[in-house]
Tab-separated table of C-alpha atoms and ligand atoms in Angstrom:
chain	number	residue	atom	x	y	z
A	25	UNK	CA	97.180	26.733	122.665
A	26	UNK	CA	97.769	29.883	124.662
A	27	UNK	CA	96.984	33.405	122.692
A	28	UNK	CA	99.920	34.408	121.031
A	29	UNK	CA	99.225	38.019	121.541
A	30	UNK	CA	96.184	40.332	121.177
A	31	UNK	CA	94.644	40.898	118.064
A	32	UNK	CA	95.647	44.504	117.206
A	33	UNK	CA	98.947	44.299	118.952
A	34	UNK	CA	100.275	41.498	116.791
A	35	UNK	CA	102.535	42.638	113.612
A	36	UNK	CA	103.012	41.314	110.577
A	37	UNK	CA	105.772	39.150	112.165
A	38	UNK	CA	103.476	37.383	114.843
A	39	UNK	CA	100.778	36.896	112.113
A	40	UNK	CA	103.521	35.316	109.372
A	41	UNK	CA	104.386	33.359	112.559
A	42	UNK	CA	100.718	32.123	113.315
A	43	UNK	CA	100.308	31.329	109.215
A	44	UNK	CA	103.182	29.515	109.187
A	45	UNK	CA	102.338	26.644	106.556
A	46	UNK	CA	99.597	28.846	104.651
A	47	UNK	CA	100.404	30.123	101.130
A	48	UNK	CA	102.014	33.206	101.208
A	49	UNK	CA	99.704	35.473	99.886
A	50	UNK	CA	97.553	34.421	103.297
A	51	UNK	CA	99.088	36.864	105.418
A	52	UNK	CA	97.931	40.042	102.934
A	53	UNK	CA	94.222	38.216	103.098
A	54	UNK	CA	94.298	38.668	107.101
A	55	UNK	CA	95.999	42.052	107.308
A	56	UNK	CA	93.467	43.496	105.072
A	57	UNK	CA	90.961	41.540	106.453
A	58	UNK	CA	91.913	42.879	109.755
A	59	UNK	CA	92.775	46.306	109.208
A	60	UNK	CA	91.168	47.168	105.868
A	61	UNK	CA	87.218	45.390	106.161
A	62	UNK	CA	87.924	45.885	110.203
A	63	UNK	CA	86.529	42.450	110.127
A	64	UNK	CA	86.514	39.770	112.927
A	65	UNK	CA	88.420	36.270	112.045
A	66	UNK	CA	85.043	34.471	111.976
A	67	UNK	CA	83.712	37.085	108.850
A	68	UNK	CA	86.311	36.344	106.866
A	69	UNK	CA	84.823	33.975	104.977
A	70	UNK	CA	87.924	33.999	102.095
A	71	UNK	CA	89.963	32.019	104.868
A	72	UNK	CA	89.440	28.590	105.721
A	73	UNK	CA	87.396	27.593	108.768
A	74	UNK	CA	90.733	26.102	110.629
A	75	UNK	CA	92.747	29.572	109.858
A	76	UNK	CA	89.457	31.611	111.159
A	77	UNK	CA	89.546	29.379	114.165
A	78	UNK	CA	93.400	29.419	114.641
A	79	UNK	CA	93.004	33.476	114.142
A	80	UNK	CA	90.230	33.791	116.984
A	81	UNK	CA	91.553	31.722	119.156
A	82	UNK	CA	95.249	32.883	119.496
A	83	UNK	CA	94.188	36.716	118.770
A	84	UNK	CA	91.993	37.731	121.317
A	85	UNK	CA	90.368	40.640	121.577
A	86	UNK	CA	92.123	43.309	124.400
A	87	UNK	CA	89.120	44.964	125.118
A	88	UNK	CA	85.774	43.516	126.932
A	89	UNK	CA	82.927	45.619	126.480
A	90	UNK	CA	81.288	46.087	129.905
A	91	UNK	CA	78.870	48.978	129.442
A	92	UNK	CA	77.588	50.941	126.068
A	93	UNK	CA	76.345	54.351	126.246
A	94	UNK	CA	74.353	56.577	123.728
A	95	UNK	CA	73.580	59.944	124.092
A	96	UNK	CA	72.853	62.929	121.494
A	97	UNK	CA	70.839	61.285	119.608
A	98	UNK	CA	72.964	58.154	118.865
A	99	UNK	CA	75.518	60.626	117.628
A	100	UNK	CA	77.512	59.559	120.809
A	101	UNK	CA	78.733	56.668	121.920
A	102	UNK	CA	80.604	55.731	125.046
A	103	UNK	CA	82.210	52.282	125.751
A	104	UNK	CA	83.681	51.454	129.066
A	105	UNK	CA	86.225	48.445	128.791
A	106	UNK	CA	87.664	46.109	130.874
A	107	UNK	CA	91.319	44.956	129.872
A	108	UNK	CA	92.726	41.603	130.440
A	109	UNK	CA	93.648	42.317	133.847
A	110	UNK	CA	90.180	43.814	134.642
A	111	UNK	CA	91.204	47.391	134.504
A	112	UNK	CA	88.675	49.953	132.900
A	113	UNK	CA	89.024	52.507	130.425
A	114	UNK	CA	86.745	54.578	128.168
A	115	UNK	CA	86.429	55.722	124.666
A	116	UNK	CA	83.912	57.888	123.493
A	117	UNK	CA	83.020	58.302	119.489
A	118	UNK	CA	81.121	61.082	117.694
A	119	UNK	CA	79.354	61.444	114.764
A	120	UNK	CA	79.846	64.498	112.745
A	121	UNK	CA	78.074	65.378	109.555
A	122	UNK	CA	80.489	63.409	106.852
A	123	UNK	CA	82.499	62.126	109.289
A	124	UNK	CA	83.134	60.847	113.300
A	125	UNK	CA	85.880	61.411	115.317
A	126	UNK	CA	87.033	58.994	118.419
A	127	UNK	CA	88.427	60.006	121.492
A	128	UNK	CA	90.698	57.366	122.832
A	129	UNK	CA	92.499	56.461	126.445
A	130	UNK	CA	96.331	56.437	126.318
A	131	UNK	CA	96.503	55.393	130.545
A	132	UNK	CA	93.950	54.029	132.587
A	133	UNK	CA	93.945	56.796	135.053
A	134	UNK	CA	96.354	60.164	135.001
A	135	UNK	CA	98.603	60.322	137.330
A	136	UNK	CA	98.726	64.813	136.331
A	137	UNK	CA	96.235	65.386	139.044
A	138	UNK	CA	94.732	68.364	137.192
A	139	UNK	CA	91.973	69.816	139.637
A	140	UNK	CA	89.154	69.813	137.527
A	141	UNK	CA	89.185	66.653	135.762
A	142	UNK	CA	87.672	63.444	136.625
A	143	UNK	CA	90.117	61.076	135.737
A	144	UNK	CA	92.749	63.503	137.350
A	145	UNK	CA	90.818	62.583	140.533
A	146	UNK	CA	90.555	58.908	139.839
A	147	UNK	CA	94.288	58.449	139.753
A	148	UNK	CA	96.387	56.376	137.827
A	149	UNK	CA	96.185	53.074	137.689
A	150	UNK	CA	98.382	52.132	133.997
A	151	UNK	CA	99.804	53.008	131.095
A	152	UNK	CA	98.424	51.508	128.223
A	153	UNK	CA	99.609	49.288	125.454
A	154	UNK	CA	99.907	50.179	121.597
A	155	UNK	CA	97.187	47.206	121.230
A	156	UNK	CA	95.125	48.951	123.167
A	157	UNK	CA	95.334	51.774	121.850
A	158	UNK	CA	94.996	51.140	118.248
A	159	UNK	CA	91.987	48.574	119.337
A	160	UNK	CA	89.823	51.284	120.832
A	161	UNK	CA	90.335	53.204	117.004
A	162	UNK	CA	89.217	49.665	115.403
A	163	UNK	CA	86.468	49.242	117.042
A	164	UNK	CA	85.196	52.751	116.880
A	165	UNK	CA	85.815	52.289	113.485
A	166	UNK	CA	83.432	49.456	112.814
A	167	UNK	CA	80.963	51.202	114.740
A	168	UNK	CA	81.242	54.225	112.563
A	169	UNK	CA	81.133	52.061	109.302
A	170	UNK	CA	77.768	50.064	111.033
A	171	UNK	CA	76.261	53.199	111.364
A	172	UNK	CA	77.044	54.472	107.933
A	173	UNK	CA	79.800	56.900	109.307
A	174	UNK	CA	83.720	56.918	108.401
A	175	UNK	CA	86.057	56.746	111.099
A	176	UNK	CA	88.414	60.167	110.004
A	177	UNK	CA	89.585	61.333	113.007
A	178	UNK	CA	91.680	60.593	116.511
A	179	UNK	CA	92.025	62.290	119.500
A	180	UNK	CA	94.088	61.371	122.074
A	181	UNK	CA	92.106	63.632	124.631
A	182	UNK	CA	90.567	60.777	126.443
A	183	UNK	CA	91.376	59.296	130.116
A	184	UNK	CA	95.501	59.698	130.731
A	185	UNK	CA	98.360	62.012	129.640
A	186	UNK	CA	99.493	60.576	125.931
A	187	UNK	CA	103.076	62.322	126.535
A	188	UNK	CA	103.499	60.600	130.084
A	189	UNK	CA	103.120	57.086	128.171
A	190	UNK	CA	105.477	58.321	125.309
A	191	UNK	CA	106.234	54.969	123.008
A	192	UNK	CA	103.304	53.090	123.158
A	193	UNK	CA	101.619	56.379	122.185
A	194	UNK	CA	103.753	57.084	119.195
A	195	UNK	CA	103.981	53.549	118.129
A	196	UNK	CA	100.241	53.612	117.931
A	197	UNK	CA	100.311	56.759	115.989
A	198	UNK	CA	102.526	55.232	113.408
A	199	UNK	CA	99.975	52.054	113.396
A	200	UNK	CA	96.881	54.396	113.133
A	201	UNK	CA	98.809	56.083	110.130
A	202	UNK	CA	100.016	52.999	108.169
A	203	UNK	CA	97.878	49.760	108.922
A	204	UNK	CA	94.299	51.846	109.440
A	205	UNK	CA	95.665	54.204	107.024
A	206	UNK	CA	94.548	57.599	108.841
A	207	UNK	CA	96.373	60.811	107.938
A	208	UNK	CA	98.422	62.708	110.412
A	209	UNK	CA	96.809	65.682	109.575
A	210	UNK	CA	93.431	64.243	111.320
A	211	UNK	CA	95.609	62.449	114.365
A	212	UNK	CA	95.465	65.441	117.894
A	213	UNK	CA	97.883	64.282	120.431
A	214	UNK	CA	96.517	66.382	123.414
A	215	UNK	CA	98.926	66.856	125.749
A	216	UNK	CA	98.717	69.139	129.875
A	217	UNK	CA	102.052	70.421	128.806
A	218	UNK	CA	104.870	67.828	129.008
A	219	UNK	CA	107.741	69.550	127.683
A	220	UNK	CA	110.263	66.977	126.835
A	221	UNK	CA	107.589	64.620	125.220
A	222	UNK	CA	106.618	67.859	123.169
A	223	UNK	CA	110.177	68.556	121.966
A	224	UNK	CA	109.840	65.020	120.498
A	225	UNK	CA	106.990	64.864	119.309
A	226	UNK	CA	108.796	67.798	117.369
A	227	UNK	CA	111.168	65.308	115.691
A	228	UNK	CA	108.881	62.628	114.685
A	229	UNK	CA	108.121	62.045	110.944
A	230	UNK	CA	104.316	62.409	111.460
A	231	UNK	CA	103.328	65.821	111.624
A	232	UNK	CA	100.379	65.419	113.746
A	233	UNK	CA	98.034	68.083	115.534
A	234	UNK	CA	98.969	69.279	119.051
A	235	UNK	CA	96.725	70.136	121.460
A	236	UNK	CA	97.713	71.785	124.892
A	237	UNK	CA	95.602	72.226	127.682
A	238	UNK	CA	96.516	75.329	129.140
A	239	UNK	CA	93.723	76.771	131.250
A	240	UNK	CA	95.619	79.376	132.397
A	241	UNK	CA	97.843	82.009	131.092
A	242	UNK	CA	99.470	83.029	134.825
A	243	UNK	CA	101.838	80.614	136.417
A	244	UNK	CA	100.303	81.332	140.035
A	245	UNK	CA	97.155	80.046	138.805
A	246	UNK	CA	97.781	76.928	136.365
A	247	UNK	CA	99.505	76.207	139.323
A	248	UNK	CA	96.756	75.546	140.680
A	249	UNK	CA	94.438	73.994	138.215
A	250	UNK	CA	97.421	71.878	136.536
A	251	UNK	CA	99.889	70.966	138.742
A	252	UNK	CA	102.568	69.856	136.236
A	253	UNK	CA	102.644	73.637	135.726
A	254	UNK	CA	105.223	73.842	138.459
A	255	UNK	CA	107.903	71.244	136.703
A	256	UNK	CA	106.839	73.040	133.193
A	257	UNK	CA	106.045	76.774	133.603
A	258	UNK	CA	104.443	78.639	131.059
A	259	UNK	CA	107.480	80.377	129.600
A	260	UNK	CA	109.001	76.585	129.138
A	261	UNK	CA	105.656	75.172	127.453
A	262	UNK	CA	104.982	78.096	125.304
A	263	UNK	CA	108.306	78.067	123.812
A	264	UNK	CA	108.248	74.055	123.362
A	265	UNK	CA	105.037	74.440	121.212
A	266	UNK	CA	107.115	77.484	119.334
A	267	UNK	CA	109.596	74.720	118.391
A	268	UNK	CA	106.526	72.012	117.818
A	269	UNK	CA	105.080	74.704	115.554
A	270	UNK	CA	108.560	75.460	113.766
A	271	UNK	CA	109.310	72.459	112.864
A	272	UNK	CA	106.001	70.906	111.907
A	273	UNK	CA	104.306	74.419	110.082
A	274	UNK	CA	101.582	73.353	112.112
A	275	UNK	CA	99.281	75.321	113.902
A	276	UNK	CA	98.888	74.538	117.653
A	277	UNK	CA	95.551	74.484	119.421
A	278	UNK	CA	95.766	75.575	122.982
A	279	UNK	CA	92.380	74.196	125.455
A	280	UNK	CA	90.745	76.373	127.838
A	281	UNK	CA	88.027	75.056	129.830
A	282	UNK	CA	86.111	78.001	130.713
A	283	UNK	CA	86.100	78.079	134.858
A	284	UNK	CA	83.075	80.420	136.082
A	285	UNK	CA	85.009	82.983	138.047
A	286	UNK	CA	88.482	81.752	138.076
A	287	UNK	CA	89.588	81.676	134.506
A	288	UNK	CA	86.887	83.309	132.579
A	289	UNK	CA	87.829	87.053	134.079
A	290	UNK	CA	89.422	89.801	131.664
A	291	UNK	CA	92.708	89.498	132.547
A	292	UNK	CA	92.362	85.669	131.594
A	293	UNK	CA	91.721	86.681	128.735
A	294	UNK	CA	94.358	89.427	127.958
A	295	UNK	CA	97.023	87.504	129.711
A	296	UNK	CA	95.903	84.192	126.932
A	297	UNK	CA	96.226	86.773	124.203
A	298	UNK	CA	100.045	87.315	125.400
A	299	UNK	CA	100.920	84.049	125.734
A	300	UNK	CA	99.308	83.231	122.144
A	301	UNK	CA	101.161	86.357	120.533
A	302	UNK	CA	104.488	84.892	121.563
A	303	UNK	CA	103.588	81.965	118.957
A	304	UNK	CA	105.240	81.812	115.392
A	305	UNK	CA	102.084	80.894	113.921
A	306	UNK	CA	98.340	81.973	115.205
A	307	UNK	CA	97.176	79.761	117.624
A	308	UNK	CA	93.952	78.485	118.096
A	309	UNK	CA	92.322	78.693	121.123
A	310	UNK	CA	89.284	75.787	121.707
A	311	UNK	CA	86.952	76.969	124.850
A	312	UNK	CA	85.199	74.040	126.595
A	313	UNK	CA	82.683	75.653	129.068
A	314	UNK	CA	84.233	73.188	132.451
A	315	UNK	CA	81.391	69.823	132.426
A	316	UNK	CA	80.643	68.913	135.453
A	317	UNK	CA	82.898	66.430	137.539
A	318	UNK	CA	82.397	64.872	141.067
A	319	UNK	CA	85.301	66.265	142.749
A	320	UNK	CA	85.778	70.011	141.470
A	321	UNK	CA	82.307	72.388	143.021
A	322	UNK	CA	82.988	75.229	141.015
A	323	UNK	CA	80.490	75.480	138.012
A	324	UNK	CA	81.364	75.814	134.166
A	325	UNK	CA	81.323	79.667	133.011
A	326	UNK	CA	77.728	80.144	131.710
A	327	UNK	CA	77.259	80.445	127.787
A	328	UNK	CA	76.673	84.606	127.874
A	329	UNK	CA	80.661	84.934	129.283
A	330	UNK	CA	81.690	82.016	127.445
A	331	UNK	CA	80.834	83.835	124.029
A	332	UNK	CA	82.206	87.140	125.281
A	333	UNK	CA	85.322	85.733	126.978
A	334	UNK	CA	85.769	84.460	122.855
A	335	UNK	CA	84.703	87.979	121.712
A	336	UNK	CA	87.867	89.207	124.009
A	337	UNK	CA	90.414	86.453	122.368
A	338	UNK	CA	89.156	87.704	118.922
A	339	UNK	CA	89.403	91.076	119.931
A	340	UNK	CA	92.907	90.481	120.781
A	341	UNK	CA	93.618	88.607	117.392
A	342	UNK	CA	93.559	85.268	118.903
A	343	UNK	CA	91.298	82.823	117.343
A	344	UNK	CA	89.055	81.046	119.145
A	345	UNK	CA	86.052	78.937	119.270
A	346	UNK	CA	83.450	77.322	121.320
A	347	UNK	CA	83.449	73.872	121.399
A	348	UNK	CA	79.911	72.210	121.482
A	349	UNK	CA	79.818	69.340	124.004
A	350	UNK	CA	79.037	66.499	123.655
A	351	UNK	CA	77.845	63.580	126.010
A	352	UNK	CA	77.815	65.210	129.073
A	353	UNK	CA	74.468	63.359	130.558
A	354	UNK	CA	76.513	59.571	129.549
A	355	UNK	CA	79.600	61.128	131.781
A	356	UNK	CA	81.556	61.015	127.779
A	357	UNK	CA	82.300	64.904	127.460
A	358	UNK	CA	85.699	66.630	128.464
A	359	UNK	CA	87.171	65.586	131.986
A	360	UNK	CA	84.278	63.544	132.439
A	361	UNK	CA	85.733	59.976	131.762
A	362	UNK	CA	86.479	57.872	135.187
A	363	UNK	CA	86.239	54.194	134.405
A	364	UNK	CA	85.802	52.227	137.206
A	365	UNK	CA	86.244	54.903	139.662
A	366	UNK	CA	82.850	56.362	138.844
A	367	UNK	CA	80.009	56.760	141.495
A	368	UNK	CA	77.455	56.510	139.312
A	369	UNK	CA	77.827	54.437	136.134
A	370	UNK	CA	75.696	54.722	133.316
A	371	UNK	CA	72.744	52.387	132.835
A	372	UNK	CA	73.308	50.774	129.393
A	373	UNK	CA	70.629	51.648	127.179
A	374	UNK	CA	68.998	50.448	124.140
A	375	UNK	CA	71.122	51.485	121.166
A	376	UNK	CA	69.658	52.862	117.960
A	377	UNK	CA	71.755	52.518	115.176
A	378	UNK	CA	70.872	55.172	111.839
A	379	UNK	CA	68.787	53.416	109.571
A	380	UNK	CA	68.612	50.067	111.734
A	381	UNK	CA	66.393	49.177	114.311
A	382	UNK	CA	67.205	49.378	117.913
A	383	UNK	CA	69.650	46.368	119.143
A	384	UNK	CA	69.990	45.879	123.325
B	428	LIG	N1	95.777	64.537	129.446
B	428	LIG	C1	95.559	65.205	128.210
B	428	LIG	C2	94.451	64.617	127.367
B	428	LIG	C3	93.178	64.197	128.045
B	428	LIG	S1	92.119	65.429	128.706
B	428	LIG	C4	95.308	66.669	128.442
B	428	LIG	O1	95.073	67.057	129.574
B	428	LIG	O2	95.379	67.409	127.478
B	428	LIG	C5	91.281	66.159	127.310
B	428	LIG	C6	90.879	67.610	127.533
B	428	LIG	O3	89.771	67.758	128.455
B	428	LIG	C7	91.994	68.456	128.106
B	428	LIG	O4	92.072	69.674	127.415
B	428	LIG	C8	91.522	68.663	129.531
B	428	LIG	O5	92.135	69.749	130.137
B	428	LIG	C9	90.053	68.836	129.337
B	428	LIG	N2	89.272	68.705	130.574
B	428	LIG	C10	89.585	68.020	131.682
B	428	LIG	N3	88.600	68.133	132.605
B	428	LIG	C11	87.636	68.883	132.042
B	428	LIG	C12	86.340	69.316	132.473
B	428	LIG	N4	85.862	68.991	133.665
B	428	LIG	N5	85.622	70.081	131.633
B	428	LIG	C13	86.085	70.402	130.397
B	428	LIG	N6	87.281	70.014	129.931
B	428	LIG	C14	88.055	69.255	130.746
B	429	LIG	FE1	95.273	63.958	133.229
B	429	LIG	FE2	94.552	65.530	131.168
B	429	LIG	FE3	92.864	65.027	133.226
B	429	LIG	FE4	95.003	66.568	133.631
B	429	LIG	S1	93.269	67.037	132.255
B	429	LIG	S2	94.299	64.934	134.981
B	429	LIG	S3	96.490	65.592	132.323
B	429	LIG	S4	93.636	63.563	131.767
């Protein structure tokens, strides 16, 4: 029989659908199974063999593992996946102390072009599907729970623009919120500054974190470094995350990744300071010293600026912090993901799991 659909796309409809025949309470076995033990069909051991089967074999898995990546200790992992129709994406997962946080794709590519970024350089190639989606948050999931970790937290600050592939963003969202049952309050929708998905994001139940990547406080330059500045200018994105902020009581948190001598300079920093005053609430400001990408020469600002280009936001009464990087020599920090567009990929390694020995 062909797959009905894949395995975290299908709703309780399709599955009711694929039971048909089983006693009711069947269905609640499998969601939970699914969703609540993040379990495969074949561990559910509750189920009889010919529903396991009938589960595996018409609810495939969406994404194909081609290459695993540690770094950091095992405290960050990188998977690069190849979709059904042999596209790649990546997702990249980090341990914290209590908790881990995964950074997920929402397009394979980005079509934003943003100067600095490697997936910006890639291209586009598509959008992705809520199944997709929401699989890359299962499976970091059970990763987390294998190495005695709890998956708390999504960011949609992976490869694409989340706001550019609007519905199959939110709709994965809503999925996260009810079926793995994560709070809003720990979903970040980072977004380069799409002002109409913005102003709906501002009327959607979920009040969920926004993130924009703003880089640059002076149209003339975030012209340059984010070209969707010219469609969206400053004045137009600040006051969208005023009315994302108004209506949600939420506290924006605007990215800057620190450019050595083109964003880092004192009036970059006064002219942020502005921009963040105009706010409702206090903004946060998140500094990423720039990682290193293929196509972009100019260097990340080095660590000395970095903290006094913060010292200036403070100054200002703008907070800010530094955000430590993560995964930068596995190509998984900030503007570093590029799929199947990457010159070098990264040699899969041996992977030590905490308190397990090391699998291949
Ligand atoms: N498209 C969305 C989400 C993905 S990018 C967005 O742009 O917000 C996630 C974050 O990494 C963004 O803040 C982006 O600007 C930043 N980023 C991109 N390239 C980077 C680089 N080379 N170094 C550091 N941060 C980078
Ligand atoms: Fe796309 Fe975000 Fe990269 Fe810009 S920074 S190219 S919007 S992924």
């Amino acid at each position: 029989m062909n797959p009905l659909t894949t395995r975290y796309a299908a709703g309780r409809a399709d599955l009711d659908e694929l039971l048909a025949g089983q006693p009711r309470y069947r269905l609640d076995q499998v969601w939970a199974g699914l969703y609540e033990q993040l379990a495969t069909p074949a561990e559910l051991t509750n189920l009889p063999k010919a529903v396991r089967a009938a589960l595996d074999e018409q609810l495939p898995l969406a994404l194909a593992p081609v290459t695993e990546s540690t770094s950091d200790g095992g405290e960050t992992v990188k998977w690069l996946w190849a979709l059904a129709d042999g596209t790649e994406v990546e997702t990249v997962l980090m341990h914290y102390d209590n908790r881990s946080t995964v950074c997920v794709s929402s397009q394979a590519g980005c079509a934003m072009g943003c100067t600095f970024c490697a997936t910006g350089q890639a291209g586009f190639d598509r959008h992705l599907t809520t199944g997709e989606i929401v699989e890359q948050v299962v499976r970091a999931a059970r990763r987390a729970r294998d190495d005695g970790q709890r998956l708390s937290n999504v960011v949609y600050m992976g490869m694409g623009e989340p706001l550019a592939n609007y519905d199959p963003t939110w709709a994965s969202v809503e999925r996260l919120h009810a079926d793995l049952g994560l709070s809003a309050r720990h979903l970040t929708v980072s977004t380069v500054g799409i002002v109409p998905g913005i102003r709906r994001l501002a009327t959607e139940a979920l009040p969920v974190n926004l993130a924009v990547s703003l880089h640059a406080a002076d149209d003339g330059l975030r012209d340059e470094l984010v070209p969707i500045n010219r469609r969206y200018p400053l004045s137009t994105l600040m006051d969208a995350c005023a009315g994302y902020l108004q209506a949600k009581n939420r506290r924006v948190s605007l990215e800057w990744a620190l450019i050595d001598g083109v964003n880092d300079r004192d009036v970059d920093a006064r002219q942020l300071v502005e921009r963040a005053r105009t706010l409702p609430l206090p903004a946060h400001v998140n500094l990423i010293p720039l990682n290193p990408t293929p196509g972009y020469a100019v260097r990340g600002t080095p660590p000395r600026r970095v903290r006094e280009f913060r010292d200036l936001l403070r100054e200002g009464g703008v907070n800010a912090t530094i955000r430590r990087t993560r995964g930068t020599e596995i190509d998984a920090a900030c503007g570093q993901l590029r799929a199947n567009h990457a010159i070098a990929r990264p040699v899969p390694q041996p992977v030590r799991r905490r308190g397990s020995k090391a699998i291949t």
